[in-house]
Tab-separated table of C-alpha atoms in Angstrom:
chain	number	residue	atom	x	y	z
A	197	UNK	CA	-34.929	49.486	-42.089
A	198	UNK	CA	-34.419	51.581	-44.901
A	199	UNK	CA	-34.274	50.358	-48.713
A	200	UNK	CA	-31.905	50.164	-51.327
A	201	UNK	CA	-31.686	54.296	-52.557
A	202	UNK	CA	-32.214	55.162	-56.964
A	203	UNK	CA	-28.642	56.019	-56.406
A	204	UNK	CA	-25.870	56.123	-54.410
A	205	UNK	CA	-23.392	58.406	-56.179
A	206	UNK	CA	-25.039	61.606	-57.342
A	207	UNK	CA	-24.852	63.140	-60.088
A	208	UNK	CA	-22.659	65.674	-58.218
A	209	UNK	CA	-19.679	63.498	-58.354
A	210	UNK	CA	-20.598	63.051	-54.450
A	211	UNK	CA	-21.407	60.067	-52.236
A	212	UNK	CA	-24.862	59.728	-50.535
A	213	UNK	CA	-23.216	61.589	-46.719
A	214	UNK	CA	-21.575	64.494	-49.059
A	215	UNK	CA	-17.974	63.006	-49.892
A	216	UNK	CA	-15.642	62.458	-52.870
A	217	UNK	CA	-14.814	59.394	-54.654
A	218	UNK	CA	-11.302	59.242	-51.983
A	219	UNK	CA	-12.782	60.869	-48.912
A	220	UNK	CA	-12.918	59.056	-45.665
A	221	UNK	CA	-15.746	59.295	-42.818
A	222	UNK	CA	-14.116	61.849	-39.879
A	223	UNK	CA	-12.677	59.509	-37.484
A	224	UNK	CA	-12.630	59.969	-33.491
A	225	UNK	CA	-9.845	58.394	-31.433
A	226	UNK	CA	-9.072	58.064	-27.510
A	227	UNK	CA	-6.130	56.477	-26.530
A	228	UNK	CA	-6.181	54.858	-22.225
A	229	UNK	CA	-9.810	54.488	-22.186
A	230	UNK	CA	-9.888	51.515	-19.456
A	231	UNK	CA	-7.465	51.308	-16.180
A	232	UNK	CA	-7.143	48.122	-15.974
A	233	UNK	CA	-5.699	47.146	-19.718
A	234	UNK	CA	-2.457	47.257	-19.756
A	235	UNK	CA	-3.641	49.294	-23.019
A	236	UNK	CA	-6.329	50.526	-24.106
A	237	UNK	CA	-7.529	52.995	-27.106
A	238	UNK	CA	-11.786	53.853	-28.342
A	239	UNK	CA	-12.586	54.966	-31.855
A	240	UNK	CA	-15.172	55.985	-33.347
A	241	UNK	CA	-15.385	55.829	-37.229
A	242	UNK	CA	-18.361	57.359	-38.157
A	243	UNK	CA	-20.617	55.379	-36.853
A	244	UNK	CA	-18.747	52.473	-36.080
A	245	UNK	CA	-18.517	52.534	-32.231
A	246	UNK	CA	-15.337	50.487	-31.355
A	247	UNK	CA	-13.404	49.809	-27.817
A	248	UNK	CA	-10.331	47.345	-27.194
A	249	UNK	CA	-8.265	46.256	-24.671
A	250	UNK	CA	-5.028	44.945	-24.784
A	251	UNK	CA	-3.485	42.329	-21.658
A	252	UNK	CA	-0.645	41.928	-21.786
A	253	UNK	CA	2.854	40.559	-21.942
A	254	UNK	CA	2.372	37.976	-19.781
A	255	UNK	CA	2.567	33.920	-19.490
A	256	UNK	CA	0.146	32.307	-21.517
A	257	UNK	CA	-1.706	28.988	-19.957
A	258	UNK	CA	-3.121	26.899	-20.650
A	259	UNK	CA	0.666	25.501	-20.845
A	260	UNK	CA	0.405	23.471	-23.456
A	261	UNK	CA	-0.288	26.701	-25.779
A	262	UNK	CA	2.609	28.049	-25.258
A	263	UNK	CA	6.314	29.141	-27.788
A	264	UNK	CA	9.483	28.403	-26.744
A	265	UNK	CA	10.638	31.402	-28.933
A	266	UNK	CA	8.453	33.652	-29.056
A	267	UNK	CA	5.107	34.918	-27.560
A	268	UNK	CA	1.015	33.959	-28.218
A	269	UNK	CA	-0.613	36.845	-30.118
A	270	UNK	CA	-4.498	35.884	-28.776
A	271	UNK	CA	-6.664	38.307	-31.020
A	272	UNK	CA	-10.624	38.177	-30.010
A	273	UNK	CA	-13.254	39.763	-31.862
A	274	UNK	CA	-17.231	40.265	-30.904
A	275	UNK	CA	-20.130	42.397	-31.987
A	276	UNK	CA	-22.724	43.356	-28.630
A	277	UNK	CA	-25.625	42.385	-29.412
A	278	UNK	CA	-27.520	44.944	-29.418
A	279	UNK	CA	-24.271	47.285	-32.027
A	280	UNK	CA	-26.480	46.202	-34.982
A	281	UNK	CA	-30.217	47.325	-35.724
A	282	UNK	CA	-31.563	43.499	-35.986
A	283	UNK	CA	-30.210	41.935	-32.261
A	284	UNK	CA	-26.981	40.057	-33.388
A	285	UNK	CA	-27.161	36.642	-31.576
A	286	UNK	CA	-24.316	36.516	-28.542
A	287	UNK	CA	-21.627	34.908	-28.558
A	288	UNK	CA	-18.599	33.457	-31.016
A	289	UNK	CA	-19.867	33.341	-35.210
A	290	UNK	CA	-18.539	32.060	-38.338
A	291	UNK	CA	-18.461	35.797	-38.760
A	292	UNK	CA	-16.403	36.666	-35.580
A	293	UNK	CA	-14.518	33.512	-35.929
A	294	UNK	CA	-12.814	34.705	-39.516
A	295	UNK	CA	-12.059	38.333	-38.829
A	296	UNK	CA	-10.234	37.643	-35.351
A	297	UNK	CA	-7.925	35.090	-37.082
A	298	UNK	CA	-7.647	37.692	-40.413
A	299	UNK	CA	-7.464	40.225	-38.048
A	300	UNK	CA	-4.944	37.731	-36.238
A	301	UNK	CA	-2.504	36.964	-39.138
A	302	UNK	CA	-2.608	41.347	-39.899
A	303	UNK	CA	-0.267	41.563	-36.832
A	304	UNK	CA	1.527	38.574	-36.694
A	305	UNK	CA	4.463	40.028	-38.377
A	306	UNK	CA	4.913	44.016	-37.423
A	307	UNK	CA	4.670	42.072	-33.422
A	308	UNK	CA	8.313	41.375	-31.913
A	309	UNK	CA	6.618	38.095	-30.251
A	310	UNK	CA	10.349	37.143	-30.188
A	311	UNK	CA	11.054	38.647	-26.922
A	312	UNK	CA	8.985	36.633	-25.338
A	313	UNK	CA	9.114	34.041	-25.162
A	314	UNK	CA	5.992	31.274	-23.628
A	315	UNK	CA	3.762	34.478	-22.624
A	316	UNK	CA	0.650	36.007	-24.536
A	317	UNK	CA	-0.202	39.431	-26.215
A	318	UNK	CA	-4.495	39.038	-25.330
A	319	UNK	CA	-6.695	41.670	-28.199
A	320	UNK	CA	-10.259	42.104	-27.210
A	321	UNK	CA	-12.584	44.004	-29.857
A	322	UNK	CA	-16.007	45.079	-28.447
A	323	UNK	CA	-17.895	46.054	-31.602
A	324	UNK	CA	-19.955	48.960	-29.580
A	325	UNK	CA	-22.191	49.855	-33.022
A	326	UNK	CA	-21.322	48.790	-36.507
A	327	UNK	CA	-21.793	50.578	-39.873
A	328	UNK	CA	-19.663	48.692	-42.190
A	329	UNK	CA	-15.779	48.379	-41.909
A	330	UNK	CA	-15.848	47.597	-38.747
A	331	UNK	CA	-12.641	44.742	-38.785
A	332	UNK	CA	-10.725	47.788	-40.306
A	333	UNK	CA	-11.293	50.501	-37.712
A	334	UNK	CA	-10.449	47.520	-34.746
A	335	UNK	CA	-6.657	46.536	-36.692
A	336	UNK	CA	-6.442	50.251	-36.507
A	337	UNK	CA	-8.050	50.554	-32.255
A	338	UNK	CA	-5.809	47.670	-32.096
A	339	UNK	CA	-2.795	49.042	-33.268
A	340	UNK	CA	-2.773	51.980	-31.437
A	341	UNK	CA	-4.570	50.402	-27.369
A	342	UNK	CA	-0.755	47.574	-28.339
A	343	UNK	CA	1.268	51.155	-28.509
A	344	UNK	CA	-0.819	52.271	-25.552
A	345	UNK	CA	0.195	49.003	-24.028
A	346	UNK	CA	4.516	48.830	-25.024
A	347	UNK	CA	4.796	46.669	-27.444
A	348	UNK	CA	7.577	46.578	-29.559
A	349	UNK	CA	6.320	47.065	-33.143
A	350	UNK	CA	7.883	47.307	-36.607
A	351	UNK	CA	5.610	50.192	-37.155
A	352	UNK	CA	1.818	50.798	-36.408
A	353	UNK	CA	-1.080	48.617	-38.482
A	354	UNK	CA	-4.255	51.452	-40.407
A	355	UNK	CA	-6.838	49.353	-42.079
A	356	UNK	CA	-8.656	51.188	-44.727
A	357	UNK	CA	-11.204	49.162	-47.600
A	358	UNK	CA	-12.158	50.626	-50.758
A	359	UNK	CA	-15.366	49.168	-52.697
A	360	UNK	CA	-16.800	49.338	-55.685
A	361	UNK	CA	-20.575	50.997	-56.024
A	362	UNK	CA	-22.314	52.412	-59.347
A	363	UNK	CA	-19.196	50.985	-61.362
A	364	UNK	CA	-16.998	53.959	-59.706
A	365	UNK	CA	-14.332	53.339	-57.227
A	366	UNK	CA	-14.283	54.503	-53.689
A	367	UNK	CA	-12.771	54.809	-50.794
A	368	UNK	CA	-13.978	53.142	-46.934
A	369	UNK	CA	-17.276	52.135	-48.085
A	370	UNK	CA	-20.354	53.378	-45.589
A	371	UNK	CA	-23.023	51.258	-44.565
A	372	UNK	CA	-26.049	51.064	-47.816
A	373	UNK	CA	-22.540	51.271	-49.571
A	374	UNK	CA	-21.851	48.794	-48.260
A	375	UNK	CA	-24.734	46.620	-48.552
A	376	UNK	CA	-25.943	47.001	-52.354
A	377	UNK	CA	-22.542	48.005	-53.079
A	378	UNK	CA	-20.736	45.878	-55.992
A	379	UNK	CA	-17.936	44.192	-53.636
A	380	UNK	CA	-15.604	46.301	-51.088
A	381	UNK	CA	-11.961	45.100	-50.095
A	382	UNK	CA	-10.450	46.319	-46.864
A	383	UNK	CA	-6.492	45.887	-46.556
A	384	UNK	CA	-4.242	46.654	-44.123
A	385	UNK	CA	-0.313	47.466	-44.064
A	386	UNK	CA	2.531	49.376	-41.455
A	387	UNK	CA	3.402	52.864	-43.287
A	388	UNK	CA	5.964	51.988	-45.267
A	389	UNK	CA	3.917	50.024	-47.462
A	390	UNK	CA	3.988	46.843	-46.354
A	391	UNK	CA	0.311	44.514	-46.977
A	392	UNK	CA	-0.490	42.701	-43.676
A	393	UNK	CA	-3.946	42.563	-45.309
A	394	UNK	CA	-6.020	41.747	-48.820
A	395	UNK	CA	-9.340	40.244	-48.961
A	396	UNK	CA	-12.086	40.340	-51.581
A	397	UNK	CA	-16.036	39.882	-51.690
A	398	UNK	CA	-17.017	41.089	-55.157
A	399	UNK	CA	-15.723	41.200	-58.528
A	400	UNK	CA	-13.498	43.367	-59.805
A	401	UNK	CA	-11.182	44.021	-62.878
A	402	UNK	CA	-7.005	44.658	-62.158
A	403	UNK	CA	-7.454	48.609	-63.427
A	404	UNK	CA	-10.300	49.320	-61.136
A	405	UNK	CA	-8.170	47.235	-57.735
A	406	UNK	CA	-5.353	49.142	-58.797
A	407	UNK	CA	-6.887	52.767	-58.571
A	408	UNK	CA	-7.728	50.965	-55.625
A	409	UNK	CA	-5.307	50.634	-53.950
A	410	UNK	CA	-4.059	53.636	-54.552
A	411	UNK	CA	-7.625	55.956	-52.809
A	412	UNK	CA	-6.272	53.001	-49.330
A	413	UNK	CA	-2.667	54.379	-49.346
A	414	UNK	CA	-4.242	57.439	-49.273
A	415	UNK	CA	-6.393	56.837	-46.375
A	416	UNK	CA	-4.129	55.325	-44.739
A	417	UNK	CA	-1.433	57.516	-44.495
A	418	UNK	CA	-3.841	59.667	-43.245
A	419	UNK	CA	-5.047	57.667	-40.606
A	420	UNK	CA	-1.909	56.708	-39.681
A	421	UNK	CA	-1.201	60.619	-39.485
A	422	UNK	CA	-4.122	60.482	-37.072
A	423	UNK	CA	-2.736	57.520	-34.743
A	424	UNK	CA	0.321	59.540	-34.380
A	425	UNK	CA	-1.209	62.233	-33.206
A	426	UNK	CA	-3.592	60.524	-30.034
A	427	UNK	CA	-0.312	58.755	-29.294
A	428	UNK	CA	2.869	62.659	-29.301
A	429	UNK	CA	-0.187	63.737	-26.858
A	430	UNK	CA	0.158	60.906	-24.173
A	431	UNK	CA	3.586	59.899	-24.781
A	432	UNK	CA	5.001	63.239	-24.555
A	433	UNK	CA	4.259	64.358	-21.781
A	434	UNK	CA	6.949	64.631	-18.705
A	435	UNK	CA	7.682	62.256	-16.709
A	436	UNK	CA	6.047	61.790	-13.313
A	437	UNK	CA	9.137	62.556	-11.825
A	438	UNK	CA	9.897	65.629	-13.799
A	439	UNK	CA	6.027	67.102	-12.464
A	440	UNK	CA	7.426	66.044	-8.939
A	441	UNK	CA	10.343	68.529	-9.562
A	442	UNK	CA	7.953	70.866	-11.083
A	443	UNK	CA	5.808	71.025	-8.026
A	444	UNK	CA	8.751	70.452	-5.635
A	445	UNK	CA	10.183	73.439	-6.883
A	446	UNK	CA	6.638	75.942	-7.311
A	447	UNK	CA	6.513	75.007	-3.765
A	448	UNK	CA	10.434	76.465	-3.427
A	449	UNK	CA	9.780	79.550	-4.909
A	450	UNK	CA	7.021	80.269	-2.369
A	451	UNK	CA	9.130	79.983	0.394
A	452	UNK	CA	10.793	81.758	-0.676
A	453	UNK	CA	8.088	84.533	-1.744
A	454	UNK	CA	6.951	84.142	1.751
A	455	UNK	CA	10.425	85.001	2.804
A	456	UNK	CA	10.496	88.123	1.155
A	457	UNK	CA	8.115	89.580	1.730
A	458	UNK	CA	8.370	88.503	5.605
A	459	UNK	CA	12.104	90.676	5.071
A	460	UNK	CA	10.843	94.005	3.218
A	461	UNK	CA	7.684	94.168	5.669
A	462	UNK	CA	11.427	93.843	9.077
A	463	UNK	CA	14.181	96.195	6.504
A	464	UNK	CA	13.680	99.334	8.143
A	465	UNK	CA	13.528	97.729	11.432
A	466	UNK	CA	16.690	99.860	13.678
A	467	UNK	CA	16.739	98.749	16.758
A	468	UNK	CA	18.746	94.832	17.428
A	469	UNK	CA	16.383	93.181	19.326
A	470	UNK	CA	13.750	93.868	15.999
A	471	UNK	CA	15.982	92.901	13.718
A	472	UNK	CA	16.386	89.578	15.725
A	473	UNK	CA	12.983	88.922	15.754
A	474	UNK	CA	13.130	89.618	12.299
A	475	UNK	CA	15.806	86.950	11.729
A	476	UNK	CA	13.720	84.544	14.387
A	477	UNK	CA	10.473	84.657	11.769
A	478	UNK	CA	12.288	84.046	8.999
A	479	UNK	CA	14.069	80.519	9.501
A	480	UNK	CA	11.165	79.785	10.489
A	481	UNK	CA	9.498	80.716	7.704
A	482	UNK	CA	11.933	78.385	5.894
A	483	UNK	CA	11.601	75.743	8.074
A	484	UNK	CA	7.682	75.604	8.474
A	485	UNK	CA	8.248	75.742	3.534
A	486	UNK	CA	10.452	72.660	4.319
A	487	UNK	CA	9.004	71.428	6.776
A	488	UNK	CA	5.885	71.523	4.299
A	489	UNK	CA	7.113	70.063	1.184
A	490	UNK	CA	8.084	66.729	2.844
A	491	UNK	CA	5.249	66.433	4.043
A	492	UNK	CA	3.954	66.800	1.145
A	493	UNK	CA	6.622	65.065	-0.765
A	494	UNK	CA	5.090	62.021	1.997
A	495	UNK	CA	2.144	62.072	0.831
A	496	UNK	CA	2.085	61.881	-2.934
A	497	UNK	CA	4.501	59.337	-1.772
A	498	UNK	CA	2.189	56.985	-0.221
A	499	UNK	CA	-0.886	58.112	-2.831
A	500	UNK	CA	1.640	56.419	-4.974
A	501	UNK	CA	2.482	52.892	-3.043
A	502	UNK	CA	-1.811	53.391	-2.422
A	503	UNK	CA	-1.969	53.827	-6.404
A	504	UNK	CA	0.500	50.213	-7.435
A	505	UNK	CA	-0.681	49.043	-4.999
A	506	UNK	CA	-4.120	49.472	-5.537
A	507	UNK	CA	-3.230	48.058	-9.206
A	508	UNK	CA	-0.921	45.412	-8.946
A	509	UNK	CA	-3.908	44.855	-6.620
A	510	UNK	CA	-6.242	44.733	-9.264
A	511	UNK	CA	-4.475	43.202	-12.177
A	512	UNK	CA	-3.725	40.099	-9.601
A	513	UNK	CA	-7.736	39.946	-9.971
A	514	UNK	CA	-8.485	40.530	-13.630
A	515	UNK	CA	-5.274	37.619	-14.194
A	516	UNK	CA	-7.197	35.160	-12.048
A	517	UNK	CA	-9.845	35.971	-13.168
A	518	UNK	CA	-9.475	35.715	-16.265
A	519	UNK	CA	-7.641	32.540	-15.564
A	520	UNK	CA	-11.079	31.291	-14.429
A	521	UNK	CA	-12.727	33.055	-17.304
A	522	UNK	CA	-9.677	30.491	-20.069
A	523	UNK	CA	-10.167	27.381	-17.689
A	524	UNK	CA	-14.198	27.589	-17.787
A	525	UNK	CA	-13.868	28.402	-21.182
A	526	UNK	CA	-11.349	24.986	-21.837
A	527	UNK	CA	-13.330	22.946	-19.598
A	528	UNK	CA	-17.293	24.000	-21.943
A	529	UNK	CA	-14.651	23.286	-24.479
A	530	UNK	CA	-13.500	19.622	-23.525
A	531	UNK	CA	-16.640	19.327	-23.102
A	532	UNK	CA	-18.176	20.162	-25.827
A	533	UNK	CA	-15.053	18.155	-28.039
A	534	UNK	CA	-16.285	15.499	-25.555
A	535	UNK	CA	-20.396	15.561	-26.384
A	536	UNK	CA	-19.099	15.845	-30.412
A	537	UNK	CA	-16.976	12.970	-29.830
A	538	UNK	CA	-19.732	10.694	-28.692
A	539	UNK	CA	-22.650	12.322	-30.199
A	540	UNK	CA	-19.933	11.252	-33.380
A	541	UNK	CA	-19.312	8.066	-31.812
A	542	UNK	CA	-23.300	7.402	-31.708
A	543	UNK	CA	-23.478	8.008	-35.855
A	544	UNK	CA	-21.160	5.768	-36.367
A	545	UNK	CA	-22.104	2.420	-34.380
A	546	UNK	CA	-25.863	3.678	-35.694
A	547	UNK	CA	-24.182	4.053	-38.727
A	548	UNK	CA	-22.608	0.885	-38.300
A	549	UNK	CA	-25.670	-0.544	-36.863
A	550	UNK	CA	-28.209	-0.092	-40.675
A	551	UNK	CA	-24.811	-1.712	-41.623
A	552	UNK	CA	-25.056	-4.788	-40.405
A	553	UNK	CA	-29.286	-4.971	-39.584
A	554	UNK	CA	-28.517	-4.355	-43.712
A	555	UNK	CA	-25.848	-6.786	-43.865
A	556	UNK	CA	-28.002	-9.716	-42.069
A	557	UNK	CA	-31.423	-9.131	-44.410
A	558	UNK	CA	-29.195	-9.734	-47.335
A	559	UNK	CA	-27.808	-12.672	-45.685
A	560	UNK	CA	-31.613	-13.593	-44.577
A	561	UNK	CA	-32.369	-13.084	-48.025
A	562	UNK	CA	-29.186	-15.114	-49.690
A	563	UNK	CA	-30.579	-17.898	-46.543
A	564	UNK	CA	-34.120	-17.336	-48.258
A	565	UNK	CA	-32.616	-18.297	-52.011
A	566	UNK	CA	-30.819	-20.404	-51.004
A	567	UNK	CA	-33.473	-23.002	-49.089
A	568	UNK	CA	-35.851	-21.919	-51.852
A	569	UNK	CA	-32.912	-23.385	-54.744
A	570	UNK	CA	-32.441	-26.258	-52.374
A	571	UNK	CA	-37.014	-26.739	-51.759
A	572	UNK	CA	-36.752	-26.483	-55.790
A	573	UNK	CA	-33.933	-29.341	-56.019
A	574	UNK	CA	-35.657	-31.102	-53.431
A	575	UNK	CA	-38.505	-31.397	-54.925
A	576	UNK	CA	-37.180	-31.693	-58.289
A	577	UNK	CA	-35.372	-34.881	-57.344
A	578	UNK	CA	-38.307	-36.451	-55.812
A	579	UNK	CA	-40.003	-35.608	-59.165
A	580	UNK	CA	-36.989	-37.730	-60.896
A	581	UNK	CA	-37.384	-40.405	-57.967
A	582	UNK	CA	-41.604	-40.507	-58.505
A	583	UNK	CA	-40.955	-40.263	-62.593
A	584	UNK	CA	-37.717	-43.052	-61.959
A	585	UNK	CA	-39.977	-44.989	-59.206
A	586	UNK	CA	-43.178	-44.855	-62.517
A	587	UNK	CA	-40.408	-46.486	-64.956
A	588	UNK	CA	-39.127	-49.706	-62.867
A	589	UNK	CA	-43.058	-49.793	-61.940
A	590	UNK	CA	-44.175	-49.812	-65.957
A	591	UNK	CA	-40.931	-52.004	-66.568
A	592	UNK	CA	-41.962	-54.788	-63.250
A	593	UNK	CA	-45.598	-54.190	-64.915
A	594	UNK	CA	-44.307	-55.180	-68.969
A	595	UNK	CA	-41.634	-58.117	-67.490
A	596	UNK	CA	-44.566	-59.315	-65.617
A	597	UNK	CA	-47.258	-59.145	-68.798
A	598	UNK	CA	-43.822	-61.020	-70.580
A	599	UNK	CA	-44.074	-63.321	-68.081
A	600	UNK	CA	-46.619	-64.353	-68.248
A	601	UNK	CA	-46.870	-64.646	-72.186
A	602	UNK	CA	-44.614	-66.362	-72.127
A	603	UNK	CA	-45.761	-69.682	-69.745
A	604	UNK	CA	-49.000	-69.481	-71.437
A	605	UNK	CA	-46.634	-72.143	-74.854
A	606	UNK	CA	-45.350	-74.034	-71.951
A	607	UNK	CA	-49.266	-75.544	-71.030
A	608	UNK	CA	-50.190	-76.140	-74.456
A	609	UNK	CA	-48.273	-79.537	-74.971
A	610	UNK	CA	-49.563	-81.108	-71.984
A	611	UNK	CA	-53.048	-80.552	-73.659
A	612	UNK	CA	-51.499	-82.041	-77.421
A	613	UNK	CA	-50.684	-85.318	-74.488
A	614	UNK	CA	-53.577	-85.514	-73.472
A	615	UNK	CA	-55.763	-85.279	-76.982
A	616	UNK	CA	-52.935	-87.819	-77.474
A	617	UNK	CA	-53.497	-89.373	-74.764
A	618	UNK	CA	-57.341	-89.757	-75.431
A	619	UNK	CA	-57.452	-91.128	-78.990
A	620	UNK	CA	-54.886	-93.157	-78.386
A	621	UNK	CA	-57.452	-94.283	-74.817
A	622	UNK	CA	-60.662	-93.541	-78.550
A	623	UNK	CA	-57.339	-96.029	-80.418
A	624	UNK	CA	-57.569	-98.772	-78.614
A	625	UNK	CA	-59.719	-101.270	-80.543
A	626	UNK	CA	-58.351	-105.089	-81.260
A	627	UNK	CA	-55.340	-104.301	-83.456
A	628	UNK	CA	-51.811	-102.735	-81.311
A	629	UNK	CA	-50.238	-99.890	-82.566
A	630	UNK	CA	-46.857	-102.458	-83.763
A	631	UNK	CA	-43.864	-99.752	-83.016
A	632	UNK	CA	-40.566	-99.502	-84.588
A	633	UNK	CA	-38.109	-101.531	-84.159
A	634	UNK	CA	-35.672	-98.988	-85.151
A	635	UNK	CA	-37.322	-96.457	-82.694
A	636	UNK	CA	-35.377	-96.212	-80.380
A	637	UNK	CA	-37.459	-95.238	-78.547
A	638	UNK	CA	-40.145	-97.814	-79.005
A	639	UNK	CA	-38.324	-100.225	-76.339
A	640	UNK	CA	-36.540	-103.638	-77.086
A	641	UNK	CA	-36.781	-104.021	-80.955
A	642	UNK	CA	-40.239	-105.558	-80.687
A	643	UNK	CA	-39.590	-108.012	-77.386
A	644	UNK	CA	-43.001	-107.896	-76.638
A	645	UNK	CA	-44.522	-107.781	-80.210
A	646	UNK	CA	-47.071	-110.609	-81.761
């Protein structure tokens, strides 16, 4: 791959490919290149090579896609794997889906889809070689293919792009200008100037956009003239019936010329027999000419019937193949959708399991905390009970000590009485103790006294 050039616009005001700012690349258009399609077009624009096939109007399948009041327009843009320098990945991509969508939107306001309810109009675009501006080239080729298929439209759609290169607004960007330029602005419009597609990539001011739109109008008018010229080459020739009439007329003229030659040959005959022979030859020549014309007409009719039968068989085979392909595509899409749904469900289940595990861990942590708190409370209660028991034991010990202290003085009177008895025993002698008569405890008032 070549690197970025130093300048995209030379000092002479010319671009790298020799064009001026308002010139488009050379364009070549061929119509009716696919015999099995209802309409087709092959377009070369610069080094872009685009092939388009249109099928329909035909019954839309699957039926759930049908619209009761209009036809369904389906646009499929695809780049061949070999269309670029680095091999492209085959199949749909985000870019091809986006281009298919905006291109379909560019044709929906132009095609008279309300004339074909519950039908489908399929536009298949295949980019065989890409060199910047493939979406605009595909739109131009699709418009010609739709006209070739006889799809009623309010006008032909033409498309072109302008951009900003080295600070200047230019028309119809080339590959280097698209890759290394500052902006790209594709536009699609009808011959009346109604815009059906606008996109922008990059940064442009309002004045630059106005200048670019003026350039686009000029480029689209040139493309429209090319589209009209190509369509006229096919649809301005006489019809098949007129051609057959011309061929029959030429056959009659040839027969008349042969008759005149025979007549001239026998014009100098003087005898009756020679004249009769001349008349017979003339009548035979006329009959032979008529028979030949009839045979040619029958052969042509048979050939046309065979061609029509072959075309019908091919169309039926194509429709069946397309239906099978659509059904397979639908089945694949459904399978993919189911797989995606299953993956989503699995992801949701995994998320739920993770959430449940997290909740269980939280609950376990909470249970552990509660158990720790309960154990701490139980230990605290046990310690309190032990303290209370120790206090009670201390109180009991104190009470016992107090009781012991109280019992000690109670024994003293006994000792005193014993001492008194001892003293009394010691005091016994010749004398006797006289009791106080006034003392009530002393007995009967001294009755026993001597």
